[in-house]
XYZ file of N, CA, C and O in Angstrom:
708
model
N 2.421 142.545 27.740
C 1.019 141.699 28.656
C 0.844 142.273 27.488
O -0.814 141.751 27.121
N 0.803 142.996 26.758
C -0.912 143.529 25.601
C 0.021 142.990 24.372
O -0.517 142.847 23.602
N 1.516 142.331 24.253
C 1.770 141.579 23.175
C 0.904 140.094 22.797
O 0.454 139.370 22.416
N 0.323 139.741 24.266
C -0.348 138.719 24.625
C -1.278 138.603 24.533
O -2.426 137.974 23.600
N -2.683 139.925 24.643
C -3.238 139.941 24.237
C -3.827 140.516 21.829
O -4.510 140.059 22.116
N -2.747 141.439 21.814
C -3.237 141.057 20.528
C -2.180 139.388 19.847
O -2.757 139.615 18.424
N -1.781 138.929 20.308
C -1.996 137.449 20.060
C -3.228 136.909 20.028
O -3.100 136.581 19.563
N -3.475 136.912 21.204
C -4.717 136.265 21.174
C -5.493 136.917 19.907
O -6.295 136.190 19.855
N -5.578 138.339 19.848
C -6.862 138.269 18.809
C -6.056 137.519 17.745
O -6.179 137.586 16.648
N -4.656 137.989 17.617
C -4.130 136.928 16.637
C -5.043 135.415 15.970
O -5.022 134.350 14.887
N -4.597 135.039 17.593
C -5.600 133.526 17.862
C -7.306 133.375 16.774
O -7.677 132.150 15.971
N -8.121 134.533 17.366
C -8.866 134.458 17.684
C -9.288 134.784 15.944
O -10.574 133.967 15.250
N -8.696 135.303 15.102
C -8.665 135.888 14.008
C -8.136 134.323 12.650
O -8.870 134.213 12.000
N -7.352 134.152 12.977
C -7.506 132.225 12.618
C -8.038 131.388 12.294
O -8.579 131.017 11.935
N -8.621 131.321 14.113
C -9.326 130.640 14.255
C -10.927 130.635 13.106
O -11.850 129.864 12.381
N -11.753 131.696 13.330
C -12.862 132.496 12.650
C -12.220 131.884 10.950
O -13.344 131.506 10.623
N -10.943 132.301 10.160
C -11.088 132.440 8.740
C -11.037 130.678 8.455
O -11.513 130.729 7.540
N -10.269 129.698 10.196
C -10.865 127.677 9.709
C -12.143 128.614 9.354
O -12.458 127.472 8.917
N -13.116 128.676 10.655
C -15.010 128.141 10.222
C -14.930 128.991 8.881
O -16.102 128.590 8.549
N -14.433 130.297 8.749
C -15.415 130.323 7.044
C -14.772 129.172 6.173
O -15.191 129.286 4.937
N -13.531 128.741 6.565
C -13.176 127.574 5.318
C -13.885 126.263 5.601
O -14.494 125.635 4.782
N -14.899 125.838 6.705
C -15.822 125.050 6.673
C -17.251 124.962 7.184
O -17.677 124.106 7.256
N -17.521 126.070 7.895
C -19.156 126.211 8.823
C -19.968 126.042 7.773
O -21.009 125.637 7.818
N -19.874 126.370 5.964
C -20.939 126.271 5.497
C -20.354 124.701 4.322
O -21.332 125.104 3.729
N -19.576 124.144 4.909
C -19.671 122.332 4.252
C -20.864 121.320 4.938
O -21.206 121.981 6.015
N -22.176 120.429 4.414
C -22.480 119.917 4.660
C -21.498 118.772 6.219
O -20.278 118.210 5.339
N -21.985 117.640 6.948
C -21.389 116.703 7.363
C -20.402 115.526 7.138
O -19.603 115.375 6.925
N -21.145 116.150 6.137
C -20.400 114.789 4.922
C -19.165 115.190 4.136
O -17.855 114.780 3.839
N -19.736 116.557 3.650
C -18.529 117.713 3.849
C -17.140 116.882 4.143
O -15.832 117.321 3.749
N -17.248 117.516 4.910
C -16.587 117.621 6.175
C -15.944 116.504 6.817
O -14.896 115.939 7.284
N -16.567 114.675 6.383
C -16.007 113.838 6.233
C -15.642 113.489 5.604
O -14.490 112.196 6.071
N -16.049 113.336 4.262
C -15.398 113.158 3.434
C -13.141 112.651 3.269
O -12.822 114.124 3.804
N -13.099 111.814 2.678
C -11.774 111.390 2.288
C -10.834 111.813 1.185
O -11.475 110.322 0.420
N -10.720 112.463 0.143
C -10.334 112.372 -0.619
C -9.479 111.526 -1.304
O -9.914 110.256 -2.291
N -8.577 110.456 -0.673
C -8.440 109.188 -0.718
C -8.011 108.592 1.197
O -8.119 109.157 1.202
N -7.591 107.362 1.134
C -7.666 106.530 2.477
C -6.201 107.031 2.834
O -6.364 106.749 3.766
N -5.055 107.607 2.320
C -4.124 107.924 2.815
C -4.324 109.851 2.937
O -3.486 110.339 3.319
N -5.816 109.480 2.793
C -5.633 111.342 3.204
C -6.678 111.345 4.252
O -7.457 110.396 4.726
N -6.838 113.152 4.572
C -7.764 113.545 6.038
C -8.591 113.961 6.245
O -8.579 115.549 5.038
N -9.778 114.033 6.340
C -10.773 114.242 5.657
C -10.810 115.999 6.363
O -10.254 116.269 7.635
N -11.580 117.061 6.090
C -11.109 118.231 6.728
C -11.510 118.345 8.341
O -11.029 118.703 8.866
N -12.629 117.197 8.381
C -13.217 117.272 10.075
C -11.577 116.887 10.787
O -11.000 117.453 12.347
N -10.789 115.989 10.205
C -9.889 116.138 11.003
C -8.728 116.193 11.311
O -8.530 117.763 12.392
N -8.770 118.015 9.967
C -7.939 118.661 10.612
C -7.976 119.572 11.254
O -7.319 120.144 12.840
N -9.616 119.682 11.666
C -10.264 121.222 12.216
C -10.188 120.638 14.177
O -9.693 120.974 15.232
N -10.439 119.038 14.062
C -10.223 118.692 15.574
C -8.579 118.237 16.052
O -8.506 119.139 16.516
N -7.087 118.126 14.663
C -6.170 118.233 15.300
C -5.768 119.203 15.671
O -4.956 119.916 16.174
N -6.440 120.639 14.884
C -5.820 122.034 15.267
C -5.959 122.667 16.339
O -5.308 122.256 17.723
N -7.146 121.699 17.214
C -7.613 121.707 18.536
C -6.665 121.122 19.491
O -6.125 121.644 20.485
N -6.976 119.865 19.169
C -5.611 118.562 19.784
C -4.566 119.195 20.602
O -4.143 119.494 21.573
N -3.623 120.057 19.456
C -2.212 121.324 19.053
C -2.097 121.305 20.408
O -1.255 121.607 20.801
N -3.523 123.018 20.231
C -3.330 123.572 20.649
C -3.502 123.015 21.651
O -2.955 123.917 23.336
N -4.536 122.144 23.001
C -4.466 121.854 23.696
C -2.973 122.113 25.065
O -3.363 121.113 26.111
N -2.700 120.480 23.985
C -0.972 119.910 24.211
C -0.790 120.641 24.713
O 0.787 120.156 25.744
N -0.753 121.423 23.775
C 0.732 122.388 23.335
C 0.907 123.577 24.985
O 1.776 123.296 25.890
N -0.751 123.948 25.568
C -0.878 124.735 26.339
C -0.656 123.447 27.580
O 0.418 124.666 28.770
N -1.550 123.049 27.526
C -2.058 122.297 28.930
C 0.378 121.766 29.370
O 0.910 122.132 30.633
N 0.844 121.287 28.277
C 2.654 120.742 28.196
C 3.496 121.935 28.918
O 4.729 121.483 29.442
N 3.568 122.867 28.534
C 4.237 124.071 28.509
C 3.441 124.814 29.412
O 5.105 126.234 29.865
N 2.351 124.905 30.038
C 1.930 126.413 30.790
C 0.979 125.940 31.999
O 1.279 126.245 32.976
N 0.258 124.647 31.991
C -1.104 124.121 33.286
C -1.233 122.933 32.783
O -1.942 123.065 31.721
N -0.974 122.211 33.119
C -1.514 120.517 33.771
C -2.726 120.670 33.886
O -2.957 120.731 34.715
N -3.399 119.904 32.832
C -4.997 120.404 33.289
C -4.899 119.504 31.724
O -4.652 118.484 31.179
N -7.143 118.287 32.357
C -6.535 117.187 31.222
C -7.538 117.295 30.164
O -7.722 118.754 29.877
N -7.502 116.472 29.325
C -8.085 117.062 27.564
C -9.769 117.113 28.143
O -10.458 116.527 28.286
N -10.046 118.319 26.755
C -11.308 118.790 27.245
C -12.320 116.907 26.290
O -13.391 116.990 26.556
N -11.634 116.045 26.312
C -12.462 115.300 24.752
C -11.334 113.869 25.287
O -11.064 114.010 23.875
N -10.766 113.219 26.292
C -10.422 112.594 25.418
C -10.159 111.491 24.853
O -8.920 111.008 24.460
N -10.893 111.307 24.921
C -11.826 110.092 23.582
C -10.994 110.279 22.266
O -10.820 109.311 20.932
N -10.375 111.377 22.020
C -10.411 111.345 21.008
C -8.685 112.053 20.008
O -8.143 112.500 19.819
N -8.300 112.053 21.504
C -6.910 112.436 21.876
C -5.520 111.413 20.917
O -5.504 111.925 19.665
N -6.433 110.262 20.723
C -5.703 109.121 19.537
C -5.914 109.499 18.654
O -5.445 109.008 17.603
N -7.179 109.542 17.935
C -7.410 109.974 16.458
C -7.114 110.980 16.280
O -6.468 111.281 15.123
N -6.296 112.380 16.881
C -6.656 113.264 16.241
C -4.487 113.817 16.276
O -4.422 114.364 16.366
N -4.356 113.577 17.061
C -3.056 112.397 16.855
C -2.211 112.616 15.704
O -2.369 111.447 15.304
N -1.503 112.743 15.122
C -0.746 113.057 13.769
C 0.076 111.913 13.768
O 0.663 111.240 12.329
N 0.818 111.145 14.259
C 1.844 110.414 15.047
C 0.834 108.753 13.961
O 1.136 108.235 14.242
N -0.650 108.814 14.863
C -0.941 107.614 13.909
C -1.744 107.911 12.805
O -1.886 108.696 11.651
N -1.231 107.229 12.296
C -1.290 106.510 10.466
C -2.690 106.162 10.369
O -3.607 105.952 10.738
N -2.702 107.402 9.394
C -4.581 107.826 9.256
C -5.587 106.718 8.928
O -6.878 106.367 9.574
N -5.131 105.205 8.689
C -5.680 103.579 8.581
C -6.268 103.565 9.577
O -6.997 102.234 9.987
N -5.572 103.514 11.263
C -5.387 103.491 12.624
C -6.178 104.385 12.818
O -6.687 104.302 14.149
N -7.105 105.735 12.217
C -6.925 106.456 12.980
C -8.773 106.063 13.638
O -9.143 107.511 14.799
N -9.581 105.527 12.770
C -10.875 105.598 13.042
C -12.063 106.561 12.742
O -11.471 107.617 12.524
N -12.581 106.193 13.523
C -13.910 107.412 12.506
C -13.638 108.618 12.950
O -14.259 108.698 15.210
N -14.789 109.627 12.851
C -14.814 110.719 13.178
C -15.776 111.119 13.897
O -16.623 110.488 13.565
N -15.851 111.941 14.573
C -17.001 112.476 15.698
C -17.169 113.787 14.614
O -17.793 113.893 13.732
N -18.945 113.595 15.421
C -20.066 114.615 14.960
C -19.043 116.046 14.558
O -18.554 116.055 15.007
N -19.692 116.711 13.590
C -19.249 118.157 13.656
C -20.026 118.917 14.790
O -19.132 119.745 15.071
N -20.655 118.894 15.326
C -21.041 119.297 16.743
C -20.260 119.153 17.923
O -19.656 119.636 18.281
N -19.702 117.168 17.376
C -18.621 117.284 19.081
C -17.230 117.615 18.525
O -16.603 117.986 19.034
N -16.796 118.096 17.666
C -15.684 118.859 16.723
C -15.964 120.087 16.885
O -14.845 120.807 17.853
N -16.966 120.601 16.936
C -17.120 122.407 16.778
C -17.162 122.597 18.747
O -16.574 123.352 18.920
N -17.938 121.483 19.554
C -17.600 121.764 21.043
C -16.030 121.350 21.745
O -15.635 122.559 22.674
N -15.474 120.649 21.039
C -13.928 120.347 21.042
C -12.742 121.712 21.024
O -12.306 122.371 21.896
N -13.207 122.139 19.476
C -12.541 123.684 19.492
C -13.127 124.290 19.725
O -12.163 125.355 20.778
N -14.277 125.406 20.061
C -14.219 125.793 21.242
C -13.994 125.176 22.314
O -13.781 126.487 23.072
N -14.237 124.291 23.248
C -13.614 124.357 24.428
C -12.013 125.136 24.667
O -11.840 125.199 25.682
N -11.017 123.684 23.565
C -10.176 124.105 23.508
C -9.834 125.679 23.755
O -8.893 126.242 24.525
N -10.369 126.304 22.570
C -9.843 128.033 22.453
C -10.502 129.578 23.768
O -9.518 130.010 24.296
N -10.953 128.022 24.762
C -11.557 129.320 25.467
C -10.502 128.223 26.999
O -10.374 129.520 27.549
N -10.396 127.897 26.965
C -9.043 127.581 28.310
C -7.531 128.241 27.160
O -6.658 128.415 28.387
N -7.439 128.917 25.965
C -5.983 128.946 25.831
C -7.094 130.373 25.988
O -5.142 130.502 26.452
N -7.045 131.133 25.996
C -8.502 133.004 26.224
C -7.957 131.993 27.401
O -6.979 133.702 28.197
N -8.402 131.781 28.894
C -8.763 131.798 29.668
C -6.589 131.420 30.155
O -6.255 132.047 31.432
N -5.830 130.703 30.201
C -4.765 130.307 30.456
C -3.546 131.198 29.607
O -2.698 132.037 31.029
N -3.793 131.599 28.791
C -3.336 133.240 28.235
C -3.163 134.193 29.087
O -2.362 134.927 29.539
N -4.751 134.311 28.965
C -4.849 135.853 30.143
C -4.928 135.958 31.240
O -4.040 136.743 32.398
N -4.494 134.752 32.228
C -3.751 134.226 33.329
C -2.735 134.620 33.875
O -1.697 135.903 34.145
N -2.349 134.562 32.544
C -0.607 134.538 32.245
C -0.076 136.653 32.072
O 0.179 137.030 32.841
N -0.795 136.639 31.613
C -0.940 138.402 31.035
C -1.144 139.489 32.683
O -0.607 140.170 32.139
N -2.567 138.433 32.981
C -2.841 139.582 34.035
C -2.022 138.619 35.636
O -1.919 139.223 36.259
N -0.662 138.080 35.184
C 0.144 137.911 36.301
C -0.594 137.171 36.981
O -0.214 136.739 38.661
N -1.346 136.229 36.722
C -1.742 135.331 38.002
C -1.289 133.950 38.144
O -2.231 133.309 38.491
N 0.618 134.296 37.366
C 0.163 132.680 37.977
C 2.454 132.360 38.027
O 2.284 133.922 38.720
N 2.052 131.764 38.975
C 4.380 131.908 39.679
C 5.158 131.787 38.102
O 4.339 131.802 36.619
N 5.789 132.743 38.141
C 7.756 132.438 37.205
C 6.370 133.660 35.977
O 6.696 132.892 34.401
N 5.733 135.182 36.167
C 5.033 135.154 35.091
C 5.645 135.350 33.728
O 5.445 135.856 33.556
N 6.716 136.640 34.039
C 7.841 136.726 33.511
C 8.231 135.719 32.186
O 8.136 135.675 31.357
N 8.775 134.564 32.564
C 9.204 132.934 31.824
C 7.681 132.448 31.847
O 7.915 132.814 30.149
N 6.821 132.658 31.813
C 5.103 132.673 31.335
C 4.882 132.793 30.309
O 4.601 132.117 29.118
N 4.976 134.278 29.834
C 4.972 135.439 29.200
C 6.032 134.672 28.075
O 5.608 134.649 26.667
N 7.346 135.053 27.733
C 8.121 134.238 27.028
C 7.700 133.475 26.497
O 7.311 133.296 24.941
N 7.114 132.127 27.686
C 7.142 130.561 27.487
C 5.706 130.990 25.980
O 4.799 129.675 25.231
N 4.546 131.780 26.821
C 3.109 132.467 26.044
C 3.121 132.811 25.028
O 2.429 132.357 23.646
N 4.131 133.725 24.208
C 4.347 134.754 23.871
C 4.554 133.383 22.270
O 4.408 133.383 20.480
N 5.731 133.093 22.575
C 5.988 131.682 21.604
C 5.123 130.766 20.901
O 4.558 129.757 20.174
N 3.486 130.555 21.705
C 3.380 129.505 22.138
C 2.496 130.056 21.181
O 1.805 129.615 20.382
N 1.462 131.377 21.088
C 0.287 131.296 20.772
C 1.180 131.148 19.288
O 1.020 131.611 17.738
N 2.512 131.392 19.176
C 2.936 132.476 17.831
C 2.606 131.139 17.332
O 1.976 130.734 15.663
N 2.719 129.683 17.879
C 3.138 128.254 16.962
C 1.857 127.692 16.960
O 1.779 127.254 16.280
N 0.833 128.423 17.791
C -0.230 127.847 17.268
C -1.347 128.196 16.066
O -1.685 128.013 15.492
N -1.153 130.454 16.593
C -1.671 130.169 15.482
C -1.236 130.297 13.613
O -2.336 129.732 13.259
N -0.006 129.597 14.136
C 0.875 129.453 12.813
C 0.726 128.039 12.276
O 0.420 126.978 11.149
N 0.481 126.469 12.953
C -0.527 125.540 12.797
C -1.640 125.808 12.617
O -2.309 125.154 11.779
N -2.354 126.234 13.011
C -3.540 126.342 11.928
C -4.649 126.883 11.042
O -4.552 126.540 10.004
N -2.914 127.972 10.719
C -3.226 128.496 8.701
C -2.887 126.774 8.277
O -3.054 127.189 6.628
N -1.624 126.782 9.175
C -0.762 125.587 8.299
C -1.836 123.868 7.945
O -2.036 124.027 6.489
N -2.753 124.159 8.675
C -3.446 123.055 8.757
C -5.197 123.901 6.938
O -5.549 123.089 6.626
N -5.040 125.383 7.810
C -5.695 125.917 6.823
C -5.900 125.728 5.322
O -7.056 125.567 4.686
N -4.414 125.502 4.576
C -4.324 125.197 3.624
C -4.817 123.829 2.872
O -5.419 124.518 1.945
N -4.110 123.241 3.829
C -4.743 121.747 3.115
C -6.312 121.203 3.431
O -7.085 121.571 2.514
N -6.787 122.083 4.207
C -8.671 122.999 4.345
C -9.109 122.777 2.810
O -9.668 122.543 2.328
N -8.446 124.502 2.739
C -8.703 124.926 1.744
C -8.236 124.373 0.610
O -8.759 124.096 -0.643
N -7.144 123.021 0.205
C -7.032 122.704 -0.817
C -7.863 121.182 -1.133
O -8.447 121.335 -2.168
N -8.258 120.712 -0.146
C -9.620 120.069 -0.457
C -10.987 120.861 -1.143
O -11.639 120.650 -1.501
N -11.288 121.482 0.205
C -13.138 123.034 -0.537
C -12.376 123.467 -1.804
O -13.992 122.361 -1.880
N -11.410 123.481 -2.041
C -11.334 124.119 -3.542
C -11.254 122.942 -4.530
O -11.958 122.825 -5.610
N -10.046 122.666 -4.405
C -9.914 121.460 -5.189
C -10.957 120.131 -5.486
O -11.131 119.959 -6.620
N -11.478 119.638 -4.697
C -12.412 118.230 -4.515
C -13.382 118.678 -4.600
O -14.254 117.997 -5.099
N -13.825 119.582 -3.251
C -15.260 119.924 -3.572
C -15.940 120.555 -4.761
O -16.902 121.395 -4.288
N -14.474 122.047 -4.589
C -15.273 122.983 -6.275
C -15.530 123.472 -5.364
O -16.407 124.960 -5.622
N -15.256 124.089 -4.067
C -16.389 125.316 -3.378
C -15.336 126.363 -2.836
O -14.078 126.541 -3.637
N -15.625 127.755 -3.148
C -15.196 128.667 -3.335
C -14.419 128.955 -2.487
O -15.068 128.837 -1.248
N -13.390 129.820 -2.087
C -12.301 130.415 -0.975
C -12.797 131.732 -0.458
O -12.654 132.632 -1.057
N -12.679 132.130 0.529
C -12.830 133.192 1.339
C -11.765 133.823 0.645
O -10.680 133.340 0.318
N -11.838 135.105 0.642
C -10.217 136.322 1.146
C -10.188 135.521 2.476
O -10.381 135.330 3.438
N -7.891 135.938 2.287
C -7.709 136.052 3.099
C -7.243 137.411 4.604
O -8.118 137.796 4.761
N -6.774 136.636 6.239
C -7.537 136.897 6.626
C -6.939 138.572 6.235
O -5.964 138.233 6.294
N -7.311 139.181 7.294
C -6.507 141.481 7.368
C -5.668 141.259 8.758
O -6.227 142.063 8.953
N -4.096 141.435 8.567
C -4.175 141.467 9.659
C -2.449 141.576 8.015
O -1.745 141.407 8.130
N -1.708 142.696 9.561
C -0.369 143.594 9.238
C 0.763 142.350 9.386
O 2.183 142.336 9.272
N 0.200 141.623 10.261
C 1.523 140.396 10.847
C 1.018 139.190 10.001
O 2.696 138.142 10.037
N 0.454 139.069 8.839
C 0.401 138.258 8.341
C 0.766 138.114 6.259
O 0.968 138.466 6.265
N 1.627 136.461 6.198
C 2.251 137.330 4.739
C 2.206 135.728 5.091
O 1.191 134.392 5.349
N 2.486 135.128 2.803
C 2.201 133.512 2.813
C 4.087 133.445 2.822
O 4.418 134.327 1.793
N 3.614 131.965 3.267
C 5.792 131.489 2.575
C 5.343 130.005 2.314
O 4.359 129.606 2.689
N 5.638 129.914 1.164
C 5.249 128.620 0.594
C 4.905 128.659 0.285
O 3.414 127.071 0.695
N 3.428 129.676 -0.233
C 1.952 129.214 -0.412
C 1.005 129.353 0.975
O -0.276 129.101 1.001
N 1.650 129.221 2.283
C 0.553 129.093 3.384
C 0.594 130.632 4.240
O 2.005 130.721 4.317
N -0.400 130.551 4.758
C -0.626 131.824 6.218
C 0.279 131.471 6.612
O 0.856 130.667 7.455
N 1.349 133.091 7.666
C 2.203 132.861 8.624
C 2.179 133.936 9.550
O 2.265 135.355 8.746
N 1.904 133.671 10.580
C 2.238 135.334 11.076
C 3.948 135.234 11.831
O 4.521 134.773 12.773
N 3.840 136.346 11.757
C 5.771 137.112 11.434
C 5.649 138.272 13.565
O 4.350 138.854 13.638
N 5.840 136.966 13.734
C 5.630 137.832 15.131
C 6.611 138.931 15.623
O 6.619 139.878 16.899
N 7.179 139.255 15.261
C 7.826 140.372 15.701
C 7.653 141.821 14.642
O 8.239 142.730 14.881
N 6.399 141.539 14.130
C 5.690 142.752 13.299
C 4.909 143.315 13.198
O 4.439 143.436 15.295
């Protein structure tokens, strides 16, 4: 149970770092694409939440999506040129916040034993959260590259955690630290 609580804190740390990478940008910078086969920062933001929702939904609890109209747009299997226009920054923010609240609620229920197969779901939730955190940081790297290299914006310092390191340039959570 304590491990899930600690991983939820790491999830929040990863999301806070993502916010440092984009919240000071103007909407045009969030939706701008460096070239036609490149994703905008806003797409990465929606995709991070999209993956979190689908992983929680498919591995721990079936529930409808918070914004089903975004499903095809935020799916990385959809080629960039077919994804369509990004939603507003406000809609992306609401989507990300709703998904994070659902992650917390579901993992909180698992940690509190409010589910059947509590022990099995604790194992699943531990790996699920580790994957979500590392996925968040994976896309943070790409957001960082557009922010720094294309928009000329300074990067925030890496988040501080004894469980984080860099592997191949990407921040990675070590679940065993």
